[in-house]
Each structure stands twice: as structure tokens, then as C-alpha cells.
CSV table of N, CA, C and O in Angstrom, one decimal:
chain,number,residue,atom,x,y,z
A,1077,UNK,N,130.2,145.8,177.4
A,1077,UNK,CA,129.3,145.4,178.4
A,1077,UNK,C,128.4,145.9,178.6
A,1077,UNK,O,127.3,145.3,179.0
A,1078,UNK,N,128.0,147.3,178.5
A,1078,UNK,CA,126.8,147.9,179.0
A,1078,UNK,C,126.0,148.5,177.8
A,1078,UNK,O,126.8,149.0,176.8
A,1079,UNK,N,124.9,148.1,177.7
A,1079,UNK,CA,124.0,148.8,176.6
A,1079,UNK,C,122.7,149.4,177.2
A,1079,UNK,O,122.3,149.1,178.1
A,1080,UNK,N,122.5,150.6,176.5
A,1080,UNK,CA,121.4,151.4,177.0
A,1080,UNK,C,120.2,150.6,176.8
A,1080,UNK,O,119.9,149.9,175.8
A,1081,UNK,N,119.1,150.7,177.7
A,1081,UNK,CA,117.8,150.2,177.7
A,1081,UNK,C,116.9,150.8,178.3
A,1081,UNK,O,117.1,151.1,179.5
A,1082,UNK,N,115.8,151.1,177.7
A,1082,UNK,CA,114.7,152.0,178.4
A,1082,UNK,C,113.7,151.0,178.7
A,1082,UNK,O,112.4,151.7,178.8
A,1083,UNK,N,113.6,149.8,178.6
A,1083,UNK,CA,112.4,149.0,179.0
A,1083,UNK,C,112.2,148.5,180.3
A,1083,UNK,O,113.3,148.5,180.8
A,1084,UNK,N,111.1,148.0,180.6
A,1084,UNK,CA,110.9,147.6,181.9
A,1084,UNK,C,111.3,146.1,181.6
A,1084,UNK,O,111.1,145.4,180.8
A,1085,UNK,N,111.9,145.5,182.9
A,1085,UNK,CA,112.6,144.4,182.9
A,1085,UNK,C,111.5,143.3,183.7
A,1085,UNK,O,111.9,142.5,184.4
A,1086,UNK,N,110.2,143.5,183.3
A,1086,UNK,CA,109.1,142.5,184.1
A,1086,UNK,C,109.2,141.1,183.6
A,1086,UNK,O,108.9,140.2,184.3
A,1087,UNK,N,109.9,140.9,182.4
A,1087,UNK,CA,110.0,139.7,181.9
A,1087,UNK,C,111.5,139.0,182.2
A,1087,UNK,O,111.8,137.7,182.0
A,1088,UNK,N,112.3,139.7,182.9
A,1088,UNK,CA,113.6,139.5,183.3
A,1088,UNK,C,113.7,138.4,184.4
A,1088,UNK,O,112.8,138.4,185.3
A,1089,UNK,N,114.3,137.3,184.3
A,1089,UNK,CA,114.5,136.4,185.4
A,1089,UNK,C,115.3,137.2,186.5
A,1089,UNK,O,116.4,137.2,186.4
A,1090,UNK,N,114.7,137.2,187.6
A,1090,UNK,CA,115.3,137.6,188.7
A,1090,UNK,C,115.1,136.7,189.9
A,1090,UNK,O,114.0,136.5,190.5
A,1091,UNK,N,116.2,135.9,189.9
A,1091,UNK,CA,116.3,134.8,191.0
A,1091,UNK,C,116.9,135.1,192.0
A,1091,UNK,O,118.1,135.8,192.0
A,1092,UNK,N,116.5,135.2,193.3
A,1092,UNK,CA,117.1,135.6,194.5
A,1092,UNK,C,117.2,134.3,195.3
A,1092,UNK,O,116.3,133.5,195.4
A,1093,UNK,N,118.4,134.2,196.1
A,1093,UNK,CA,118.5,133.2,197.1
A,1093,UNK,C,119.3,133.9,198.3
A,1093,UNK,O,120.0,134.8,198.3
A,1094,UNK,N,118.9,133.2,199.5
A,1094,UNK,CA,119.3,134.0,200.6
A,1094,UNK,C,119.7,133.0,201.7
A,1094,UNK,O,119.3,131.7,201.7
A,1095,UNK,N,120.7,133.3,202.6
A,1095,UNK,CA,121.2,132.5,203.5
A,1095,UNK,C,120.7,133.0,204.9
A,1095,UNK,O,120.5,134.1,205.0
A,1096,UNK,N,121.1,132.2,206.1
A,1096,UNK,CA,120.6,132.8,207.5
A,1096,UNK,C,121.7,133.5,208.0
A,1096,UNK,O,121.5,133.9,209.1
A,1097,UNK,N,122.8,133.9,207.4
A,1097,UNK,CA,124.0,134.3,208.1
A,1097,UNK,C,123.9,135.8,208.1
A,1097,UNK,O,124.7,136.5,208.8
A,1098,UNK,N,123.4,136.4,207.2
A,1098,UNK,CA,123.5,137.8,207.1
A,1098,UNK,C,122.0,138.5,206.8
A,1098,UNK,O,121.2,137.7,206.2
A,1099,UNK,N,121.9,139.7,207.1
A,1099,UNK,CA,120.6,140.4,206.8
A,1099,UNK,C,120.2,140.3,205.4
A,1099,UNK,O,121.0,140.4,204.5
A,1100,UNK,N,118.9,139.9,205.1
A,1100,UNK,CA,118.3,139.6,203.7
A,1100,UNK,C,118.6,140.9,202.9
A,1100,UNK,O,119.0,140.8,201.7
A,1101,UNK,N,118.3,142.1,203.5
A,1101,UNK,CA,118.5,143.3,202.7
A,1101,UNK,C,119.8,143.5,202.1
A,1101,UNK,O,120.2,144.0,200.9
A,1102,UNK,N,120.9,143.1,202.8
A,1102,UNK,CA,122.3,143.1,202.4
A,1102,UNK,C,122.5,142.3,201.3
A,1102,UNK,O,123.2,142.4,200.2
A,1103,UNK,N,121.9,141.0,201.4
A,1103,UNK,CA,122.0,140.0,200.2
A,1103,UNK,C,121.2,140.6,198.9
A,1103,UNK,O,121.8,140.2,197.9
A,1104,UNK,N,120.2,141.1,199.3
A,1104,UNK,CA,119.4,141.7,198.1
A,1104,UNK,C,120.4,142.8,197.2
A,1104,UNK,O,120.5,142.8,196.2
A,1105,UNK,N,120.8,143.7,198.0
A,1105,UNK,CA,121.8,144.7,197.6
A,1105,UNK,C,122.8,144.2,197.0
A,1105,UNK,O,123.2,144.5,195.7
A,1106,UNK,N,123.6,142.9,197.3
A,1106,UNK,CA,124.7,142.4,196.7
A,1106,UNK,C,124.2,141.6,195.3
A,1106,UNK,O,124.9,141.8,194.3
A,1107,UNK,N,123.0,140.9,195.5
A,1107,UNK,CA,122.6,140.2,194.2
A,1107,UNK,C,122.1,141.2,193.2
A,1107,UNK,O,122.5,141.1,192.1
A,1108,UNK,N,121.3,142.4,193.6
A,1108,UNK,CA,121.1,143.3,192.7
A,1108,UNK,C,122.1,144.1,191.9
A,1108,UNK,O,122.3,144.2,190.7
A,1109,UNK,N,123.0,144.2,192.8
A,1109,UNK,CA,124.5,145.0,192.4
A,1109,UNK,C,124.9,144.0,191.3
A,1109,UNK,O,125.5,144.7,190.4
A,1110,UNK,N,125.2,142.7,191.4
A,1110,UNK,CA,125.7,141.9,190.5
A,1110,UNK,C,125.1,141.9,189.1
A,1110,UNK,O,125.5,141.9,188.2
A,1111,UNK,N,123.7,141.9,189.4
A,1111,UNK,CA,122.9,142.0,188.0
A,1111,UNK,C,123.1,143.2,187.3
A,1111,UNK,O,123.1,143.2,186.1
A,1112,UNK,N,123.4,144.3,188.0
A,1112,UNK,CA,123.6,145.6,187.4
A,1112,UNK,C,125.1,145.8,186.7
A,1112,UNK,O,125.2,145.9,185.5
A,1113,UNK,N,126.1,145.4,187.4
A,1113,UNK,CA,127.4,145.4,187.1
A,1113,UNK,C,127.7,144.4,186.0
A,1113,UNK,O,128.6,144.6,185.3
A,1114,UNK,N,126.9,143.4,186.1
A,1114,UNK,CA,127.2,142.2,184.9
A,1114,UNK,C,126.5,142.5,183.8
A,1114,UNK,O,126.7,141.9,182.7
A,1115,UNK,N,125.6,143.8,183.8
A,1115,UNK,CA,124.8,144.1,182.6
A,1115,UNK,C,123.6,143.1,182.4
A,1115,UNK,O,122.8,143.6,181.4
A,1116,UNK,N,123.3,142.3,183.3
A,1116,UNK,CA,121.9,141.7,183.2
A,1116,UNK,C,120.8,142.9,183.4
A,1116,UNK,O,119.8,142.5,182.9
A,1117,UNK,N,121.0,143.7,184.2
A,1117,UNK,CA,120.1,144.9,184.3
A,1117,UNK,C,121.0,145.9,183.7
A,1117,UNK,O,121.6,146.7,184.3
A,1118,UNK,N,120.6,146.3,182.5
A,1118,UNK,CA,121.4,147.3,181.6
A,1118,UNK,C,121.0,148.8,182.2
A,1118,UNK,O,120.3,149.1,182.7
A,1119,UNK,N,122.1,149.7,181.9
A,1119,UNK,CA,121.9,151.1,182.1
A,1119,UNK,C,120.5,151.6,181.8
A,1119,UNK,O,120.0,151.3,180.7
A,1120,UNK,N,120.0,152.4,182.5
A,1120,UNK,CA,118.6,153.1,182.1
A,1120,UNK,C,117.4,152.1,182.1
A,1120,UNK,O,116.3,152.5,182.0
A,1121,UNK,N,117.6,150.9,182.4
A,1121,UNK,CA,116.6,150.0,182.4
A,1121,UNK,C,115.8,150.3,183.8
A,1121,UNK,O,116.1,150.4,184.8
A,1122,UNK,N,114.5,150.0,183.3
A,1122,UNK,CA,113.4,150.3,184.5
A,1122,UNK,C,113.3,148.9,185.5
A,1122,UNK,O,113.3,148.0,185.0
A,1123,UNK,N,113.4,149.3,186.9
A,1123,UNK,CA,113.4,148.1,187.8
A,1123,UNK,C,111.9,147.8,188.0
A,1123,UNK,O,111.1,148.8,187.9
A,1124,UNK,N,111.6,146.6,188.3
A,1124,UNK,CA,110.2,146.2,188.5
A,1124,UNK,C,109.9,147.1,189.8
A,1124,UNK,O,110.8,147.5,190.5
A,1125,UNK,N,108.7,147.2,190.1
A,1125,UNK,CA,108.2,148.0,191.3
A,1125,UNK,C,108.6,147.3,192.5
A,1125,UNK,O,109.0,146.1,192.6
A,1126,UNK,N,108.7,148.0,193.7
A,1126,UNK,CA,109.0,147.4,195.0
A,1126,UNK,C,107.9,146.2,195.4
A,1126,UNK,O,108.5,145.2,195.6
A,1127,UNK,N,106.8,146.4,195.1
A,1127,UNK,CA,105.7,145.3,195.1
A,1127,UNK,C,106.2,143.9,194.3
A,1127,UNK,O,106.3,142.9,195.1
A,1128,UNK,N,106.5,144.3,193.2
A,1128,UNK,CA,106.7,143.1,192.3
A,1128,UNK,C,108.2,142.4,192.6
A,1128,UNK,O,108.2,141.3,192.7
A,1129,UNK,N,109.1,143.4,193.1
A,1129,UNK,CA,110.3,142.8,193.5
A,1129,UNK,C,110.2,141.9,194.8
A,1129,UNK,O,110.9,140.8,195.0
A,1130,UNK,N,109.4,142.5,195.8
A,1130,UNK,CA,109.1,141.7,197.0
A,1130,UNK,C,108.5,140.3,196.9
A,1130,UNK,O,108.9,139.5,197.3
A,1131,UNK,N,107.4,140.3,195.7
A,1131,UNK,CA,106.7,139.0,195.4
A,1131,UNK,C,107.8,138.1,194.8
A,1131,UNK,O,107.9,136.9,195.3
A,1132,UNK,N,108.7,138.5,193.9
A,1132,UNK,CA,109.8,137.7,193.3
A,1132,UNK,C,110.6,137.1,194.5
A,1132,UNK,O,111.1,136.0,194.4
A,1133,UNK,N,111.1,138.0,195.1
A,1133,UNK,CA,112.0,137.5,196.3
A,1133,UNK,C,111.5,137.0,197.4
A,1133,UNK,O,112.3,136.3,198.3
A,1134,UNK,N,110.1,137.1,197.6
A,1134,UNK,CA,109.4,136.4,198.7
A,1134,UNK,C,109.9,137.2,200.0
A,1134,UNK,O,110.2,136.4,200.9
A,1135,UNK,N,109.9,138.4,200.0
A,1135,UNK,CA,110.4,139.0,201.3
A,1135,UNK,C,109.2,140.3,201.4
A,1135,UNK,O,108.6,140.7,200.4
A,1136,UNK,N,109.3,140.9,202.4
A,1136,UNK,CA,108.6,142.0,202.8
A,1136,UNK,C,108.9,143.3,201.9
A,1136,UNK,O,110.2,143.5,201.7
A,1137,UNK,N,108.1,144.1,201.3
A,1137,UNK,CA,108.4,145.2,200.6
A,1137,UNK,C,109.3,146.2,201.3
A,1137,UNK,O,110.3,146.8,200.6
A,1138,UNK,N,109.1,146.3,202.6
A,1138,UNK,CA,110.1,147.2,203.4
A,1138,UNK,C,111.6,146.7,203.2
A,1138,UNK,O,112.5,147.6,203.1
A,1139,UNK,N,111.7,145.4,203.2
A,1139,UNK,CA,113.0,144.9,203.0
A,1139,UNK,C,113.6,145.3,201.6
A,1139,UNK,O,114.8,145.8,201.4
A,1140,UNK,N,112.8,145.2,200.5
A,1140,UNK,CA,113.2,145.7,199.2
A,1140,UNK,C,113.5,147.0,199.1
A,1140,UNK,O,114.4,147.4,198.7
A,1141,UNK,N,112.6,147.8,199.9
A,1141,UNK,CA,112.9,149.4,199.8
A,1141,UNK,C,114.1,149.7,200.4
A,1141,UNK,O,114.8,150.6,199.9
A,1142,UNK,N,114.5,149.1,201.5
A,1142,UNK,CA,115.8,149.3,202.2
A,1142,UNK,C,116.9,148.9,201.2
A,1142,UNK,O,117.9,149.8,201.2
A,1143,UNK,N,116.9,147.8,200.6
A,1143,UNK,CA,117.9,147.5,199.7
A,1143,UNK,C,118.0,148.5,198.5
A,1143,UNK,O,119.1,148.9,198.2
A,1144,UNK,N,116.9,148.8,198.0
A,1144,UNK,CA,116.7,149.8,196.9
A,1144,UNK,C,117.5,151.2,197.5
A,1144,UNK,O,118.1,151.8,196.7
A,1145,UNK,N,117.1,151.7,198.4
A,1145,UNK,CA,117.8,152.8,199.0
A,1145,UNK,C,119.3,152.8,199.3
A,1145,UNK,O,120.1,153.8,198.9
A,1146,UNK,N,119.7,151.6,199.5
A,1146,UNK,CA,121.4,151.5,199.6
A,1146,UNK,C,121.9,151.3,198.0
A,1146,UNK,O,122.7,152.0,198.0
A,1147,UNK,N,121.2,150.6,197.2
A,1147,UNK,CA,121.7,150.8,195.9
A,1147,UNK,C,121.5,152.3,195.4
A,1147,UNK,O,122.5,152.6,194.5
A,1148,UNK,N,120.7,153.1,195.8
A,1148,UNK,CA,120.6,154.4,195.4
A,1148,UNK,C,121.6,155.3,195.9
A,1148,UNK,O,122.3,156.0,195.2
A,1149,UNK,N,122.1,154.9,197.2
A,1149,UNK,CA,123.3,155.4,197.8
A,1149,UNK,C,124.5,155.3,197.3
A,1149,UNK,O,125.3,156.2,197.1
A,1150,UNK,N,124.6,154.2,196.6
A,1150,UNK,CA,125.8,153.7,196.0
A,1150,UNK,C,125.8,154.2,194.5
A,1150,UNK,O,126.7,153.8,193.7
A,1151,UNK,N,124.7,154.9,194.2
A,1151,UNK,CA,124.5,155.5,192.8
A,1151,UNK,C,124.5,154.4,191.8
A,1151,UNK,O,124.9,154.7,190.6
A,1152,UNK,N,123.9,153.1,192.0
A,1152,UNK,CA,123.7,152.2,191.0
A,1152,UNK,C,122.3,152.2,190.3
A,1152,UNK,O,122.0,151.8,189.3
A,1153,UNK,N,121.4,152.9,191.1
A,1153,UNK,CA,120.1,153.1,190.7
A,1153,UNK,C,119.6,154.6,191.0
A,1153,UNK,O,120.3,155.1,191.8
A,1154,UNK,N,118.7,155.0,190.1
A,1154,UNK,CA,118.0,156.5,190.6
A,1154,UNK,C,116.4,156.4,190.6
A,1154,UNK,O,116.2,155.5,189.9
A,1155,UNK,N,115.9,157.3,191.1
A,1155,UNK,CA,114.4,157.3,191.1
A,1155,UNK,C,113.9,158.7,190.4
A,1155,UNK,O,114.6,159.5,190.4
A,1156,UNK,N,112.9,158.3,189.5
A,1156,UNK,CA,112.2,159.4,188.8
A,1156,UNK,C,110.9,159.3,189.4
A,1156,UNK,O,110.1,158.2,189.3
A,1157,UNK,N,110.6,160.5,190.2
A,1157,UNK,CA,109.5,160.5,191.0
A,1157,UNK,C,108.1,159.8,190.6
A,1157,UNK,O,107.7,159.2,191.5
A,1158,UNK,N,107.7,160.0,189.5
A,1158,UNK,CA,106.4,159.2,189.0
A,1158,UNK,C,106.6,158.2,188.3
A,1158,UNK,O,105.8,157.6,187.8
A,1159,UNK,N,107.9,157.9,187.7
A,1159,UNK,CA,108.3,156.7,186.8
A,1159,UNK,C,108.8,155.7,187.3
A,1159,UNK,O,108.8,154.4,186.7
A,1160,UNK,N,109.2,155.6,188.7
A,1160,UNK,CA,109.8,154.5,189.1
A,1160,UNK,C,111.3,154.6,189.2
A,1160,UNK,O,111.9,155.4,189.5
A,1161,UNK,N,112.1,153.3,189.5
A,1161,UNK,CA,113.4,153.4,189.7
A,1161,UNK,C,114.0,152.6,188.4
A,1161,UNK,O,113.6,151.7,187.9
A,1162,UNK,N,115.3,153.3,188.2
A,1162,UNK,CA,116.0,152.9,187.0
A,1162,UNK,C,117.5,152.7,187.3
A,1162,UNK,O,118.1,153.0,188.2
A,1163,UNK,N,118.1,151.8,186.6
A,1163,UNK,CA,119.5,151.5,186.7
A,1163,UNK,C,120.2,152.6,186.3
A,1163,UNK,O,119.9,153.5,185.3
A,1164,UNK,N,121.3,153.0,186.9
A,1164,UNK,CA,122.1,154.3,186.5
A,1164,UNK,C,122.3,154.3,185.0
A,1164,UNK,O,122.7,153.4,184.4
A,1165,UNK,N,122.5,155.7,184.6
A,1165,UNK,CA,122.9,155.8,183.2
A,1165,UNK,C,124.5,156.1,183.3
A,1165,UNK,O,125.1,156.1,182.1
A,1166,UNK,N,125.0,156.5,184.4
A,1166,UNK,CA,126.3,156.7,184.6
A,1166,UNK,C,127.3,155.5,184.4
A,1166,UNK,O,127.6,154.6,185.2
A,1167,UNK,N,127.7,155.4,183.1
A,1167,UNK,CA,128.5,154.3,182.7
A,1167,UNK,C,129.8,154.2,183.5
A,1167,UNK,O,130.3,153.1,183.8
A,1168,UNK,N,130.6,155.3,183.7
A,1168,UNK,CA,131.7,155.4,184.6
A,1168,UNK,C,131.4,154.9,185.9
A,1168,UNK,O,132.3,153.9,186.4
A,1169,UNK,N,130.4,155.2,186.5
A,1169,UNK,CA,130.0,154.5,187.8
A,1169,UNK,C,129.9,153.0,187.9
A,1169,UNK,O,130.3,152.7,188.6
A,1170,UNK,N,129.3,152.6,186.8
A,1170,UNK,CA,128.9,151.3,186.8
A,1170,UNK,C,130.3,150.4,186.4
A,1170,UNK,O,130.4,149.4,187.1
A,1171,UNK,N,131.1,151.0,185.6
A,1171,UNK,CA,132.4,150.2,185.4
A,1171,UNK,C,133.2,150.3,186.8
A,1171,UNK,O,133.9,149.4,187.2
A,1172,UNK,N,133.3,151.5,187.4
A,1172,UNK,CA,133.9,151.5,189.0
A,1172,UNK,C,133.4,150.4,189.8
A,1172,UNK,O,134.2,150.0,190.5
A,1173,UNK,N,132.1,150.5,189.8
A,1173,UNK,CA,131.4,149.4,190.6
A,1173,UNK,C,132.0,148.1,190.4
A,1173,UNK,O,132.0,147.2,191.1
A,1174,UNK,N,132.0,147.9,188.9
A,1174,UNK,CA,132.2,146.5,188.5
A,1174,UNK,C,133.7,146.1,189.0
A,1174,UNK,O,134.0,145.0,189.4
A,1175,UNK,N,134.7,147.0,188.8
A,1175,UNK,CA,136.0,146.9,189.1
A,1175,UNK,C,136.3,146.8,190.7
A,1175,UNK,O,137.0,145.9,191.3
A,1176,UNK,N,135.3,147.6,191.7
A,1176,UNK,CA,135.5,147.5,193.0
A,1176,UNK,C,134.9,146.3,193.4
A,1176,UNK,O,135.6,145.6,194.2
A,1177,UNK,N,133.9,145.6,192.8
A,1177,UNK,CA,133.3,144.4,193.2
A,1177,UNK,C,134.4,143.3,193.0
A,1177,UNK,O,134.6,142.4,193.8
A,1178,UNK,N,135.0,143.4,191.8
A,1178,UNK,CA,135.9,142.3,191.7
A,1178,UNK,C,137.1,142.3,192.5
A,1178,UNK,O,137.6,141.3,192.9
A,1179,UNK,N,137.7,143.5,192.6
A,1179,UNK,CA,138.8,143.6,193.7
A,1179,UNK,C,138.4,143.1,195.0
A,1179,UNK,O,139.4,142.5,195.7
A,1180,UNK,N,137.3,143.5,195.5
A,1180,UNK,CA,136.8,143.1,196.9
A,1180,UNK,C,136.8,141.5,196.8
A,1180,UNK,O,137.1,140.9,197.8
A,1181,UNK,N,136.0,140.8,195.8
A,1181,UNK,CA,136.0,139.4,195.8
A,1181,UNK,C,137.4,138.7,195.7
A,1181,UNK,O,137.7,137.7,196.3
A,1182,UNK,N,138.3,139.3,195.1
A,1182,UNK,CA,139.6,138.7,195.0
A,1182,UNK,C,140.4,138.7,196.2
A,1182,UNK,O,141.0,137.9,196.7
A,1183,UNK,N,140.2,139.9,196.8
A,1183,UNK,CA,140.9,140.2,198.1
A,1183,UNK,C,140.3,139.1,199.3
A,1183,UNK,O,140.9,138.6,200.0
A,1184,UNK,N,139.0,138.9,199.2
A,1184,UNK,CA,138.4,137.9,200.1
A,1184,UNK,C,139.0,136.6,199.8
A,1184,UNK,O,139.2,135.9,200.7
A,1185,UNK,N,139.0,136.2,198.7
A,1185,UNK,CA,139.6,135.0,198.1
A,1185,UNK,C,140.9,134.8,198.7
A,1185,UNK,O,141.3,133.7,199.2
A,1186,UNK,N,141.9,135.7,198.6
A,1186,UNK,CA,143.3,135.7,198.8
A,1186,UNK,C,143.4,135.5,200.4
A,1186,UNK,O,144.1,134.6,200.9
A,1187,UNK,N,142.6,136.3,201.2
A,1187,UNK,CA,142.5,136.0,202.5
A,1187,UNK,C,142.1,134.7,203.1
A,1187,UNK,O,142.7,134.2,203.9
A,1188,UNK,N,141.0,134.0,202.3
A,1188,UNK,CA,140.8,132.8,202.5
A,1188,UNK,C,141.7,131.7,202.3
A,1188,UNK,O,142.0,130.6,203.0
A,1189,UNK,N,142.5,132.0,201.2
A,1189,UNK,CA,143.5,131.0,200.7
A,1189,UNK,C,144.9,131.3,201.7
A,1189,UNK,O,145.4,130.1,202.0
A,1190,UNK,N,145.2,132.3,202.1
A,1190,UNK,CA,146.1,132.7,203.0
A,1190,UNK,C,145.7,131.9,204.3
A,1190,UNK,O,146.6,131.2,205.0
A,1191,UNK,N,144.7,131.8,204.7
A,1191,UNK,CA,144.1,131.1,206.0
A,1191,UNK,C,144.3,129.7,205.9
A,1191,UNK,O,144.3,128.9,206.7
A,1192,UNK,N,144.1,129.1,204.5
A,1192,UNK,CA,144.5,127.6,204.2
A,1192,UNK,C,146.0,127.4,204.1
A,1192,UNK,O,146.3,126.3,203.9
A,1193,UNK,N,146.8,128.6,204.3
A,1193,UNK,CA,148.3,128.2,204.3
A,1193,UNK,C,149.1,128.6,203.0
A,1193,UNK,O,150.1,128.1,202.9
A,1194,UNK,N,148.3,128.9,201.9
A,1194,UNK,CA,149.0,129.2,200.8
A,1194,UNK,C,149.3,130.5,200.7
A,1194,UNK,O,148.9,131.5,201.1
A,1195,UNK,N,150.6,130.5,200.1
A,1195,UNK,CA,151.4,132.0,199.9
A,1195,UNK,C,150.9,132.5,198.6
A,1195,UNK,O,150.3,131.7,197.7
A,1196,UNK,N,151.2,133.5,198.2
A,1196,UNK,CA,151.0,134.4,197.1
A,1196,UNK,C,151.5,133.4,195.7
A,1196,UNK,O,150.9,133.3,194.8
A,1197,UNK,N,152.7,133.0,195.8
A,1197,UNK,CA,153.3,132.2,194.8
A,1197,UNK,C,152.5,131.2,194.5
A,1197,UNK,O,152.4,130.5,193.3
A,1198,UNK,N,152.3,130.2,195.5
A,1198,UNK,CA,151.5,129.1,195.2
A,1198,UNK,C,150.1,129.6,194.8
A,1198,UNK,O,149.7,128.7,193.9
A,1199,UNK,N,149.5,130.3,195.1
A,1199,UNK,CA,148.0,130.7,194.7
A,1199,UNK,C,148.2,131.2,193.2
A,1199,UNK,O,147.5,130.7,192.5
A,1200,UNK,N,149.2,131.8,192.8
A,1200,UNK,CA,149.4,132.2,191.5
A,1200,UNK,C,149.6,131.0,190.6
A,1200,UNK,O,149.1,130.8,189.6
A,1201,UNK,N,150.4,130.1,191.2
A,1201,UNK,CA,150.6,128.9,190.5
A,1201,UNK,C,149.3,128.0,190.2
A,1201,UNK,O,149.1,127.6,188.9
A,1202,UNK,N,148.6,128.0,191.1
A,1202,UNK,CA,147.3,127.4,191.2
A,1202,UNK,C,146.3,127.9,190.1
A,1202,UNK,O,145.7,127.1,189.3
A,1203,UNK,N,146.2,129.2,190.1
A,1203,UNK,CA,145.3,130.0,189.3
A,1203,UNK,C,145.9,129.7,187.8
A,1203,UNK,O,145.0,129.5,187.0
A,1204,UNK,N,147.2,129.8,187.6
A,1204,UNK,CA,147.7,129.6,186.2
A,1204,UNK,C,147.4,128.1,185.7
A,1204,UNK,O,147.1,128.0,184.6
A,1205,UNK,N,147.6,127.3,186.6
A,1205,UNK,CA,147.3,125.8,186.3
A,1205,UNK,C,145.8,125.8,186.0
A,1205,UNK,O,145.3,124.9,185.0
A,1206,UNK,N,144.8,126.3,186.8
A,1206,UNK,CA,143.4,126.2,186.6
A,1206,UNK,C,143.1,126.8,185.2
A,1206,UNK,O,142.1,126.4,184.6
A,1207,UNK,N,143.7,127.8,184.8
A,1207,UNK,CA,143.4,128.5,183.4
A,1207,UNK,C,143.8,127.6,182.4
A,1207,UNK,O,143.1,127.5,181.3
A,1208,UNK,N,144.8,126.6,182.5
A,1208,UNK,CA,145.2,125.7,181.5
A,1208,UNK,C,144.2,124.7,181.2
A,1208,UNK,O,144.0,124.0,180.1
A,1209,UNK,N,143.5,124.3,182.3
A,1209,UNK,CA,142.7,123.2,182.2
A,1209,UNK,C,141.2,123.4,181.6
A,1209,UNK,O,140.9,124.4,181.5
């Protein structure tokens, strides 16, 4: 899933979309996190500069900086003082983040389905049927 990469991702398609329901920096954290844990941004790859990310996302550089600080706090990226920001080299951390993300999404889905009146047996049946089609 993860391949080491030491190149800059300036040619990488970084598409961001935002809603008005939650703070933009949180949405940026989530979207960049998905890019990292899915391998779209490989381990050790250099992130575009704050200014470049702000331009691509069409947000204030301070918003990008806040999102990047949160990703650094989560150990998904790190900073090399004079070289910029990079995706973590720690494959175990990336795998853990991937599993944690999936578990959280599944838990949210189950809560939503319970709110619609489905019990676990019905939910499992629907998932199995969906896999067949």
C-alpha cells in the first residue's frame, strides 16, 4: 500500500472541497489525512509549501498552517527545518491511522443506520447483498 517517495508532489492533483457545516481547517485535516493513509501522498513525500497548498485550496495560508500543525500533532507529517514538510516515514503509524480511520467511518455508518431503524443483522444482510451485486 505504501511506497517510499522522496519527490515533491507539485504535479499531484490535490483537489479540496468544503462545506459550510464545519471549520475549513478540520476539513483540510480530514482530506489530507485521507490522501496520506490511502497512499496518494506516499511516505517521505514532500508536501507543497503552505502558500502553494493555500492557493490550491483557495484558503488563507493561516488555515493551511493550522491544518498542517494538526497533521503534525497526529504524526502523519513532519517538518525538516529548512526543507519543508513531509509525509511520515513511520509506516506503522500510517497503517494505524488507516485502520483507525476505517473503524471511525464504520462506527459513524452503523450509528446512522441504527437511527434509520436497522439492527445489526439487517445491516450485515444488506452489506452482504451489496457485495454480491
